[in-house]
């Protein structure tokens, strides 16, 4: 017998709740996938048309929807929450912190002390960004662990809810053919790009405080990297999978603050300051070169880049294999292009393998590049759909464990410190692929950025 469930959404009138959480809860309810869900509480300062908004989803959600006025920072407000919890004996309580990050700690503290006298099963879901730097992430973990066990904590990274990202693990570990070539002997470099066309889009106050490194690299890009680079887990079990990701993050070569410029480049699109209406030292673009110092990956560069206001929205991983030996190129009169394996996450969801074939003129002429493609869409679930179902089921495989969250900060920490020392940020044209410094970062290694 499973317990009934009540969701409490802190930031229940906010942007994330409206754009993602309510639509997904409503869809899951309609599909009969959340039979245990008895109540969804929106916690917020004022009811602000939220009920009208919920009405648009129809009866399923409306029937279980309640509004609870609460200012997260006011301790006395939590009495109302406690009264509500009293009316929910034996109910599993899921607290979802969809709040501006500066309110996380207060919410955890107040919520934690409110929950002390209750014995209901509980879970807490914490949205990104998880902290602002290594120290604040540690503090956040410390606060969480005062009131919740690790099994009750779900640190969200919505990229892990994306089916084409989960597919990286399936492709790697459900096929025999990849394991033997997935290493430094066959792979020349790996490129992870998350390019966006959008700019601030009404999130200026959040984004300007955070910047591209914290917003995208510390979490999403390092998570993709972990999936691409990890060893096969002993079991497809939440702890074993996360153990392997932790091993990858621990093996990423650390660099000191004085070495950062050799590995990291930032940029800001022209017009950012005008759009923001004030001075700023925030980057809207990052390119990085990382190395994983273990037996599998030693010497293979992982190039990561992300930015706003770029030419197109593309999220993809390109695995670039080594070139064939040069003497073979001499026979053909040209160098065959390297094989490439593409995991496309956006705009499409597909995998594609690029290889060289004999041209119509015959096999002794320059080969041509051909590809084989498998389209994973349509009908893939939305990232939040998968993640909310997993939270309800209690499956933590796709959530960030405490050690992972801190290791990921450890990797970006010297970059944060280096960039805090200097005001000047290279600019790039909106609609481009970022600053020329990012091209130099990879070109000085004799390589170039590849988009497929
Ligand atoms: C979010 C970032 O986590 O991810 C945003 O805060 C970014 O700045 C977004 O736009 C990108 O996610 P997606 O799913 O649209 O690729």
mmCIF file with all atom_site columns, N, CA, C and O in Angstrom, residues 163-209:
data_model
loop_
_atom_site.group_PDB
_atom_site.id
_atom_site.type_symbol
_atom_site.label_atom_id
_atom_site.label_alt_id
_atom_site.label_comp_id
_atom_site.label_asym_id
_atom_site.label_entity_id
_atom_site.label_seq_id
_atom_site.pdbx_PDB_ins_code
_atom_site.Cartn_x
_atom_site.Cartn_y
_atom_site.Cartn_z
_atom_site.occupancy
_atom_site.B_iso_or_equiv
_atom_site.pdbx_formal_charge
_atom_site.auth_seq_id
_atom_site.auth_comp_id
_atom_site.auth_asym_id
_atom_site.auth_atom_id
_atom_site.pdbx_PDB_model_num
ATOM 1   N N  . UNK A 1 163 ? 15.325 12.854 -22.278 1.00 0.00 ? 163 UNK A N  1
ATOM 2   C CA . UNK A 1 163 ? 15.514 11.490 -22.795 1.00 0.00 ? 163 UNK A CA 1
ATOM 3   C C  . UNK A 1 163 ? 16.779 11.342 -23.651 1.00 0.00 ? 163 UNK A C  1
ATOM 4   O O  . UNK A 1 163 ? 17.492 10.338 -23.521 1.00 0.00 ? 163 UNK A O  1
ATOM 5   N N  . UNK A 1 164 ? 17.117 12.313 -24.536 1.00 0.00 ? 164 UNK A N  1
ATOM 6   C CA . UNK A 1 164 ? 18.339 12.095 -25.334 1.00 0.00 ? 164 UNK A CA 1
ATOM 7   C C  . UNK A 1 164 ? 19.622 12.105 -24.497 1.00 0.00 ? 164 UNK A C  1
ATOM 8   O O  . UNK A 1 164 ? 20.635 11.559 -24.925 1.00 0.00 ? 164 UNK A O  1
ATOM 9   N N  . UNK A 1 165 ? 19.578 12.685 -23.318 1.00 0.00 ? 165 UNK A N  1
ATOM 10  C CA . UNK A 1 165 ? 20.768 12.632 -22.443 1.00 0.00 ? 165 UNK A CA 1
ATOM 11  C C  . UNK A 1 165 ? 20.823 11.270 -21.737 1.00 0.00 ? 165 UNK A C  1
ATOM 12  O O  . UNK A 1 165 ? 21.871 10.631 -21.653 1.00 0.00 ? 165 UNK A O  1
ATOM 13  N N  . UNK A 1 166 ? 19.661 10.794 -21.280 1.00 0.00 ? 166 UNK A N  1
ATOM 14  C CA . UNK A 1 166 ? 19.652 9.443  -20.686 1.00 0.00 ? 166 UNK A CA 1
ATOM 15  C C  . UNK A 1 166 ? 20.097 8.409  -21.719 1.00 0.00 ? 166 UNK A C  1
ATOM 16  O O  . UNK A 1 166 ? 20.735 7.406  -21.411 1.00 0.00 ? 166 UNK A O  1
ATOM 17  N N  . UNK A 1 167 ? 19.757 8.713  -22.985 1.00 0.00 ? 167 UNK A N  1
ATOM 18  C CA . UNK A 1 167 ? 20.106 7.785  -24.049 1.00 0.00 ? 167 UNK A CA 1
ATOM 19  C C  . UNK A 1 167 ? 21.621 7.588  -24.199 1.00 0.00 ? 167 UNK A C  1
ATOM 20  O O  . UNK A 1 167 ? 22.069 6.564  -24.701 1.00 0.00 ? 167 UNK A O  1
ATOM 21  N N  . UNK A 1 168 ? 22.403 8.566  -23.740 1.00 0.00 ? 168 UNK A N  1
ATOM 22  C CA . UNK A 1 168 ? 23.866 8.396  -23.794 1.00 0.00 ? 168 UNK A CA 1
ATOM 23  C C  . UNK A 1 168 ? 24.245 7.126  -23.026 1.00 0.00 ? 168 UNK A C  1
ATOM 24  O O  . UNK A 1 168 ? 25.053 6.317  -23.478 1.00 0.00 ? 168 UNK A O  1
ATOM 25  N N  . UNK A 1 169 ? 23.622 6.935  -21.870 1.00 0.00 ? 169 UNK A N  1
ATOM 26  C CA . UNK A 1 169 ? 23.936 5.739  -21.073 1.00 0.00 ? 169 UNK A CA 1
ATOM 27  C C  . UNK A 1 169 ? 23.454 4.477  -21.787 1.00 0.00 ? 169 UNK A C  1
ATOM 28  O O  . UNK A 1 169 ? 24.148 3.465  -21.807 1.00 0.00 ? 169 UNK A O  1
ATOM 29  N N  . UNK A 1 170 ? 22.266 4.566  -22.384 1.00 0.00 ? 170 UNK A N  1
ATOM 30  C CA . UNK A 1 170 ? 21.759 3.367  -23.082 1.00 0.00 ? 170 UNK A CA 1
ATOM 31  C C  . UNK A 1 170 ? 22.663 2.996  -24.235 1.00 0.00 ? 170 UNK A C  1
ATOM 32  O O  . UNK A 1 170 ? 23.017 1.827  -24.402 1.00 0.00 ? 170 UNK A O  1
ATOM 33  N N  . UNK A 1 171 ? 23.026 3.994  -25.041 1.00 0.00 ? 171 UNK A N  1
ATOM 34  C CA . UNK A 1 171 ? 23.882 3.689  -26.195 1.00 0.00 ? 171 UNK A CA 1
ATOM 35  C C  . UNK A 1 171 ? 25.198 3.090  -25.709 1.00 0.00 ? 171 UNK A C  1
ATOM 36  O O  . UNK A 1 171 ? 25.680 2.096  -26.235 1.00 0.00 ? 171 UNK A O  1
ATOM 37  N N  . UNK A 1 172 ? 25.787 3.685  -24.704 1.00 0.00 ? 172 UNK A N  1
ATOM 38  C CA . UNK A 1 172 ? 27.096 3.220  -24.251 1.00 0.00 ? 172 UNK A CA 1
ATOM 39  C C  . UNK A 1 172 ? 27.042 1.837  -23.606 1.00 0.00 ? 172 UNK A C  1
ATOM 40  O O  . UNK A 1 172 ? 27.915 1.017  -23.831 1.00 0.00 ? 172 UNK A O  1
ATOM 41  N N  . UNK A 1 173 ? 26.025 1.612  -22.789 1.00 0.00 ? 173 UNK A N  1
ATOM 42  C CA . UNK A 1 173 ? 26.081 0.408  -21.955 1.00 0.00 ? 173 UNK A CA 1
ATOM 43  C C  . UNK A 1 173 ? 25.121 -0.712 -22.367 1.00 0.00 ? 173 UNK A C  1
ATOM 44  O O  . UNK A 1 173 ? 25.120 -1.766 -21.758 1.00 0.00 ? 173 UNK A O  1
ATOM 45  N N  . UNK A 1 174 ? 24.315 -0.469 -23.416 1.00 0.00 ? 174 UNK A N  1
ATOM 46  C CA . UNK A 1 174 ? 23.445 -1.574 -23.857 1.00 0.00 ? 174 UNK A CA 1
ATOM 47  C C  . UNK A 1 174 ? 23.944 -2.144 -25.177 1.00 0.00 ? 174 UNK A C  1
ATOM 48  O O  . UNK A 1 174 ? 23.272 -2.956 -25.791 1.00 0.00 ? 174 UNK A O  1
ATOM 49  N N  . UNK A 1 175 ? 25.087 -1.650 -25.660 1.00 0.00 ? 175 UNK A N  1
ATOM 50  C CA . UNK A 1 175 ? 25.635 -2.142 -26.923 1.00 0.00 ? 175 UNK A CA 1
ATOM 51  C C  . UNK A 1 175 ? 27.061 -2.595 -26.684 1.00 0.00 ? 175 UNK A C  1
ATOM 52  O O  . UNK A 1 175 ? 27.837 -1.887 -26.056 1.00 0.00 ? 175 UNK A O  1
ATOM 53  N N  . UNK A 1 176 ? 27.379 -3.753 -27.232 1.00 0.00 ? 176 UNK A N  1
ATOM 54  C CA . UNK A 1 176 ? 28.736 -4.241 -27.005 1.00 0.00 ? 176 UNK A CA 1
ATOM 55  C C  . UNK A 1 176 ? 29.770 -3.449 -27.803 1.00 0.00 ? 176 UNK A C  1
ATOM 56  O O  . UNK A 1 176 ? 30.906 -3.276 -27.392 1.00 0.00 ? 176 UNK A O  1
ATOM 57  N N  . UNK A 1 177 ? 29.348 -2.937 -28.993 1.00 0.00 ? 177 UNK A N  1
ATOM 58  C CA . UNK A 1 177 ? 30.340 -2.405 -29.934 1.00 0.00 ? 177 UNK A CA 1
ATOM 59  C C  . UNK A 1 177 ? 31.029 -1.127 -29.463 1.00 0.00 ? 177 UNK A C  1
ATOM 60  O O  . UNK A 1 177 ? 32.079 -0.780 -29.951 1.00 0.00 ? 177 UNK A O  1
ATOM 61  N N  . UNK A 1 178 ? 30.437 -0.389 -28.542 1.00 0.00 ? 178 UNK A N  1
ATOM 62  C CA . UNK A 1 178 ? 31.031 0.903  -28.196 1.00 0.00 ? 178 UNK A CA 1
ATOM 63  C C  . UNK A 1 178 ? 32.133 0.817  -27.146 1.00 0.00 ? 178 UNK A C  1
ATOM 64  O O  . UNK A 1 178 ? 33.073 1.594  -27.166 1.00 0.00 ? 178 UNK A O  1
ATOM 65  N N  . UNK A 1 179 ? 31.993 -0.090 -26.206 1.00 0.00 ? 179 UNK A N  1
ATOM 66  C CA . UNK A 1 179 ? 32.898 -0.089 -25.068 1.00 0.00 ? 179 UNK A CA 1
ATOM 67  C C  . UNK A 1 179 ? 34.371 -0.123 -25.494 1.00 0.00 ? 179 UNK A C  1
ATOM 68  O O  . UNK A 1 179 ? 35.204 0.635  -24.990 1.00 0.00 ? 179 UNK A O  1
ATOM 69  N N  . UNK A 1 180 ? 34.692 -0.955 -26.478 1.00 0.00 ? 180 UNK A N  1
ATOM 70  C CA . UNK A 1 180 ? 36.093 -1.120 -26.887 1.00 0.00 ? 180 UNK A CA 1
ATOM 71  C C  . UNK A 1 180 ? 36.706 0.136  -27.508 1.00 0.00 ? 180 UNK A C  1
ATOM 72  O O  . UNK A 1 180 ? 37.921 0.306  -27.497 1.00 0.00 ? 180 UNK A O  1
ATOM 73  N N  . UNK A 1 181 ? 35.874 1.011  -28.073 1.00 0.00 ? 181 UNK A N  1
ATOM 74  C CA . UNK A 1 181 ? 36.431 2.197  -28.757 1.00 0.00 ? 181 UNK A CA 1
ATOM 75  C C  . UNK A 1 181 ? 36.228 3.487  -27.974 1.00 0.00 ? 181 UNK A C  1
ATOM 76  O O  . UNK A 1 181 ? 36.634 4.549  -28.403 1.00 0.00 ? 181 UNK A O  1
ATOM 77  N N  . UNK A 1 182 ? 35.576 3.385  -26.831 1.00 0.00 ? 182 UNK A N  1
ATOM 78  C CA . UNK A 1 182 ? 35.204 4.592  -26.073 1.00 0.00 ? 182 UNK A CA 1
ATOM 79  C C  . UNK A 1 182 ? 36.335 5.028  -25.146 1.00 0.00 ? 182 UNK A C  1
ATOM 80  O O  . UNK A 1 182 ? 36.199 5.041  -23.928 1.00 0.00 ? 182 UNK A O  1
ATOM 81  N N  . UNK A 1 183 ? 37.458 5.365  -25.721 1.00 0.00 ? 183 UNK A N  1
ATOM 82  C CA . UNK A 1 183 ? 38.614 5.687  -24.887 1.00 0.00 ? 183 UNK A CA 1
ATOM 83  C C  . UNK A 1 183 ? 39.661 6.445  -25.686 1.00 0.00 ? 183 UNK A C  1
ATOM 84  O O  . UNK A 1 183 ? 39.495 6.685  -26.881 1.00 0.00 ? 183 UNK A O  1
ATOM 85  N N  . UNK A 1 184 ? 40.765 6.758  -25.011 1.00 0.00 ? 184 UNK A N  1
ATOM 86  C CA . UNK A 1 184 ? 41.832 7.581  -25.606 1.00 0.00 ? 184 UNK A CA 1
ATOM 87  C C  . UNK A 1 184 ? 42.497 6.936  -26.826 1.00 0.00 ? 184 UNK A C  1
ATOM 88  O O  . UNK A 1 184 ? 43.128 7.611  -27.616 1.00 0.00 ? 184 UNK A O  1
ATOM 89  N N  . UNK A 1 185 ? 42.376 5.611  -26.968 1.00 0.00 ? 185 UNK A N  1
ATOM 90  C CA . UNK A 1 185 ? 43.012 4.960  -28.117 1.00 0.00 ? 185 UNK A CA 1
ATOM 91  C C  . UNK A 1 185 ? 42.298 5.266  -29.425 1.00 0.00 ? 185 UNK A C  1
ATOM 92  O O  . UNK A 1 185 ? 42.883 5.191  -30.498 1.00 0.00 ? 185 UNK A O  1
ATOM 93  N N  . UNK A 1 186 ? 41.021 5.572  -29.339 1.00 0.00 ? 186 UNK A N  1
ATOM 94  C CA . UNK A 1 186 ? 40.226 5.784  -30.549 1.00 0.00 ? 186 UNK A CA 1
ATOM 95  C C  . UNK A 1 186 ? 39.661 7.197  -30.655 1.00 0.00 ? 186 UNK A C  1
ATOM 96  O O  . UNK A 1 186 ? 39.339 7.661  -31.737 1.00 0.00 ? 186 UNK A O  1
ATOM 97  N N  . UNK A 1 187 ? 39.500 7.860  -29.522 1.00 0.00 ? 187 UNK A N  1
ATOM 98  C CA . UNK A 1 187 ? 38.820 9.158  -29.537 1.00 0.00 ? 187 UNK A CA 1
ATOM 99  C C  . UNK A 1 187 ? 39.850 10.282 -29.441 1.00 0.00 ? 187 UNK A C  1
ATOM 100 O O  . UNK A 1 187 ? 40.750 10.244 -28.591 1.00 0.00 ? 187 UNK A O  1
ATOM 101 N N  . UNK A 1 188 ? 39.694 11.269 -30.324 1.00 0.00 ? 188 UNK A N  1
ATOM 102 C CA . UNK A 1 188 ? 40.628 12.393 -30.340 1.00 0.00 ? 188 UNK A CA 1
ATOM 103 C C  . UNK A 1 188 ? 40.187 13.492 -29.391 1.00 0.00 ? 188 UNK A C  1
ATOM 104 O O  . UNK A 1 188 ? 40.987 14.067 -28.655 1.00 0.00 ? 188 UNK A O  1
ATOM 105 N N  . UNK A 1 189 ? 38.922 13.835 -29.431 1.00 0.00 ? 189 UNK A N  1
ATOM 106 C CA . UNK A 1 189 ? 38.401 14.868 -28.517 1.00 0.00 ? 189 UNK A CA 1
ATOM 107 C C  . UNK A 1 189 ? 36.892 14.763 -28.459 1.00 0.00 ? 189 UNK A C  1
ATOM 108 O O  . UNK A 1 189 ? 36.273 14.104 -29.317 1.00 0.00 ? 189 UNK A O  1
ATOM 109 N N  . UNK A 1 190 ? 36.318 15.384 -27.452 1.00 0.00 ? 190 UNK A N  1
ATOM 110 C CA . UNK A 1 190 ? 34.857 15.363 -27.287 1.00 0.00 ? 190 UNK A CA 1
ATOM 111 C C  . UNK A 1 190 ? 34.384 16.799 -27.087 1.00 0.00 ? 190 UNK A C  1
ATOM 112 O O  . UNK A 1 190 ? 35.006 17.564 -26.330 1.00 0.00 ? 190 UNK A O  1
ATOM 113 N N  . UNK A 1 191 ? 33.325 17.169 -27.787 1.00 0.00 ? 191 UNK A N  1
ATOM 114 C CA . UNK A 1 191 ? 32.835 18.551 -27.710 1.00 0.00 ? 191 UNK A CA 1
ATOM 115 C C  . UNK A 1 191 ? 31.396 18.556 -27.222 1.00 0.00 ? 191 UNK A C  1
ATOM 116 O O  . UNK A 1 191 ? 30.554 17.841 -27.748 1.00 0.00 ? 191 UNK A O  1
ATOM 117 N N  . UNK A 1 192 ? 31.162 19.362 -26.208 1.00 0.00 ? 192 UNK A N  1
ATOM 118 C CA . UNK A 1 192 ? 29.796 19.478 -25.674 1.00 0.00 ? 192 UNK A CA 1
ATOM 119 C C  . UNK A 1 192 ? 29.368 20.930 -25.841 1.00 0.00 ? 192 UNK A C  1
ATOM 120 O O  . UNK A 1 192 ? 29.990 21.836 -25.282 1.00 0.00 ? 192 UNK A O  1
ATOM 121 N N  . UNK A 1 193 ? 28.356 21.153 -26.644 1.00 0.00 ? 193 UNK A N  1
ATOM 122 C CA . UNK A 1 193 ? 27.899 22.522 -26.894 1.00 0.00 ? 193 UNK A CA 1
ATOM 123 C C  . UNK A 1 193 ? 26.458 22.672 -26.445 1.00 0.00 ? 193 UNK A C  1
ATOM 124 O O  . UNK A 1 193 ? 25.630 21.806 -26.709 1.00 0.00 ? 193 UNK A O  1
ATOM 125 N N  . UNK A 1 194 ? 26.181 23.781 -25.770 1.00 0.00 ? 194 UNK A N  1
ATOM 126 C CA . UNK A 1 194 ? 24.786 24.133 -25.446 1.00 0.00 ? 194 UNK A CA 1
ATOM 127 C C  . UNK A 1 194 ? 24.625 25.601 -25.817 1.00 0.00 ? 194 UNK A C  1
ATOM 128 O O  . UNK A 1 194 ? 24.889 26.493 -25.009 1.00 0.00 ? 194 UNK A O  1
ATOM 129 N N  . UNK A 1 195 ? 24.298 25.824 -27.071 1.00 0.00 ? 195 UNK A N  1
ATOM 130 C CA . UNK A 1 195 ? 24.202 27.181 -27.589 1.00 0.00 ? 195 UNK A CA 1
ATOM 131 C C  . UNK A 1 195 ? 22.742 27.608 -27.561 1.00 0.00 ? 195 UNK A C  1
ATOM 132 O O  . UNK A 1 195 ? 21.858 26.809 -27.841 1.00 0.00 ? 195 UNK A O  1
ATOM 133 N N  . UNK A 1 196 ? 22.526 28.859 -27.229 1.00 0.00 ? 196 UNK A N  1
ATOM 134 C CA . UNK A 1 196 ? 21.148 29.352 -27.171 1.00 0.00 ? 196 UNK A CA 1
ATOM 135 C C  . UNK A 1 196 ? 20.999 30.629 -27.979 1.00 0.00 ? 196 UNK A C  1
ATOM 136 O O  . UNK A 1 196 ? 21.916 31.455 -28.003 1.00 0.00 ? 196 UNK A O  1
ATOM 137 N N  . UNK A 1 197 ? 19.829 30.764 -28.582 1.00 0.00 ? 197 UNK A N  1
ATOM 138 C CA . UNK A 1 197 ? 19.531 32.007 -29.308 1.00 0.00 ? 197 UNK A CA 1
ATOM 139 C C  . UNK A 1 197 ? 18.995 33.063 -28.350 1.00 0.00 ? 197 UNK A C  1
ATOM 140 O O  . UNK A 1 197 ? 19.214 34.244 -28.541 1.00 0.00 ? 197 UNK A O  1
ATOM 141 N N  . UNK A 1 198 ? 18.306 32.598 -27.317 1.00 0.00 ? 198 UNK A N  1
ATOM 142 C CA . UNK A 1 198 ? 17.649 33.544 -26.408 1.00 0.00 ? 198 UNK A CA 1
ATOM 143 C C  . UNK A 1 198 ? 18.672 34.320 -25.578 1.00 0.00 ? 198 UNK A C  1
ATOM 144 O O  . UNK A 1 198 ? 19.800 33.864 -25.372 1.00 0.00 ? 198 UNK A O  1
ATOM 145 N N  . UNK A 1 199 ? 18.232 35.490 -25.097 1.00 0.00 ? 199 UNK A N  1
ATOM 146 C CA . UNK A 1 199 ? 19.080 36.289 -24.221 1.00 0.00 ? 199 UNK A CA 1
ATOM 147 C C  . UNK A 1 199 ? 18.535 36.232 -22.803 1.00 0.00 ? 199 UNK A C  1
ATOM 148 O O  . UNK A 1 199 ? 18.359 35.151 -22.241 1.00 0.00 ? 199 UNK A O  1
ATOM 149 N N  . UNK A 1 200 ? 18.237 37.384 -22.247 1.00 0.00 ? 200 UNK A N  1
ATOM 150 C CA . UNK A 1 200 ? 17.819 37.426 -20.840 1.00 0.00 ? 200 UNK A CA 1
ATOM 151 C C  . UNK A 1 200 ? 16.365 37.017 -20.625 1.00 0.00 ? 200 UNK A C  1
ATOM 152 O O  . UNK A 1 200 ? 16.015 36.489 -19.570 1.00 0.00 ? 200 UNK A O  1
ATOM 153 N N  . UNK A 1 201 ? 15.525 37.290 -21.585 1.00 0.00 ? 201 UNK A N  1
ATOM 154 C CA . UNK A 1 201 ? 14.120 36.837 -21.550 1.00 0.00 ? 201 UNK A CA 1
ATOM 155 C C  . UNK A 1 201 ? 13.435 37.068 -20.201 1.00 0.00 ? 201 UNK A C  1
ATOM 156 O O  . UNK A 1 201 ? 12.889 36.138 -19.623 1.00 0.00 ? 201 UNK A O  1
ATOM 157 N N  . UNK A 1 202 ? 13.504 38.266 -19.709 1.00 0.00 ? 202 UNK A N  1
ATOM 158 C CA . UNK A 1 202 ? 12.787 38.568 -18.467 1.00 0.00 ? 202 UNK A CA 1
ATOM 159 C C  . UNK A 1 202 ? 13.422 37.972 -17.212 1.00 0.00 ? 202 UNK A C  1
ATOM 160 O O  . UNK A 1 202 ? 12.825 37.996 -16.143 1.00 0.00 ? 202 UNK A O  1
ATOM 161 N N  . UNK A 1 203 ? 14.624 37.388 -17.334 1.00 0.00 ? 203 UNK A N  1
ATOM 162 C CA . UNK A 1 203 ? 15.260 36.789 -16.144 1.00 0.00 ? 203 UNK A CA 1
ATOM 163 C C  . UNK A 1 203 ? 16.512 37.562 -15.754 1.00 0.00 ? 203 UNK A C  1
ATOM 164 O O  . UNK A 1 203 ? 17.414 37.014 -15.124 1.00 0.00 ? 203 UNK A O  1
ATOM 165 N N  . UNK A 1 204 ? 16.567 38.850 -16.155 1.00 0.00 ? 204 UNK A N  1
ATOM 166 C CA . UNK A 1 204 ? 17.805 39.616 -15.979 1.00 0.00 ? 204 UNK A CA 1
ATOM 167 C C  . UNK A 1 204 ? 18.327 39.576 -14.548 1.00 0.00 ? 204 UNK A C  1
ATOM 168 O O  . UNK A 1 204 ? 19.525 39.381 -14.325 1.00 0.00 ? 204 UNK A O  1
ATOM 169 N N  . UNK A 1 205 ? 17.449 39.733 -13.567 1.00 0.00 ? 205 UNK A N  1
ATOM 170 C CA . UNK A 1 205 ? 17.971 39.874 -12.203 1.00 0.00 ? 205 UNK A CA 1
ATOM 171 C C  . UNK A 1 205 ? 18.573 38.547 -11.729 1.00 0.00 ? 205 UNK A C  1
ATOM 172 O O  . UNK A 1 205 ? 19.581 38.528 -11.027 1.00 0.00 ? 205 UNK A O  1
ATOM 173 N N  . UNK A 1 206 ? 17.968 37.433 -12.125 1.00 0.00 ? 206 UNK A N  1
ATOM 174 C CA . UNK A 1 206 ? 18.573 36.132 -11.806 1.00 0.00 ? 206 UNK A CA 1
ATOM 175 C C  . UNK A 1 206 ? 19.876 35.953 -12.589 1.00 0.00 ? 206 UNK A C  1
ATOM 176 O O  . UNK A 1 206 ? 20.933 35.699 -12.032 1.00 0.00 ? 206 UNK A O  1
ATOM 177 N N  . UNK A 1 207 ? 19.787 36.126 -13.900 1.00 0.00 ? 207 UNK A N  1
ATOM 178 C CA . UNK A 1 207 ? 20.922 35.751 -14.751 1.00 0.00 ? 207 UNK A CA 1
ATOM 179 C C  . UNK A 1 207 ? 22.152 36.592 -14.462 1.00 0.00 ? 207 UNK A C  1
ATOM 180 O O  . UNK A 1 207 ? 23.275 36.084 -14.427 1.00 0.00 ? 207 UNK A O  1
ATOM 181 N N  . UNK A 1 208 ? 21.929 37.883 -14.234 1.00 0.00 ? 208 UNK A N  1
ATOM 182 C CA . UNK A 1 208 ? 23.087 38.740 -14.034 1.00 0.00 ? 208 UNK A CA 1
ATOM 183 C C  . UNK A 1 208 ? 23.836 38.392 -12.747 1.00 0.00 ? 208 UNK A C  1
ATOM 184 O O  . UNK A 1 208 ? 25.020 38.621 -12.614 1.00 0.00 ? 208 UNK A O  1
ATOM 185 N N  . UNK A 1 209 ? 23.124 37.832 -11.785 1.00 0.00 ? 209 UNK A N  1
ATOM 186 C CA . UNK A 1 209 ? 23.786 37.431 -10.545 1.00 0.00 ? 209 UNK A CA 1
ATOM 187 C C  . UNK A 1 209 ? 24.583 36.135 -10.740 1.00 0.00 ? 209 UNK A C  1
ATOM 188 O O  . UNK A 1 209 ? 25.528 35.851 -10.021 1.00 0.00 ? 209 UNK A O  1
#
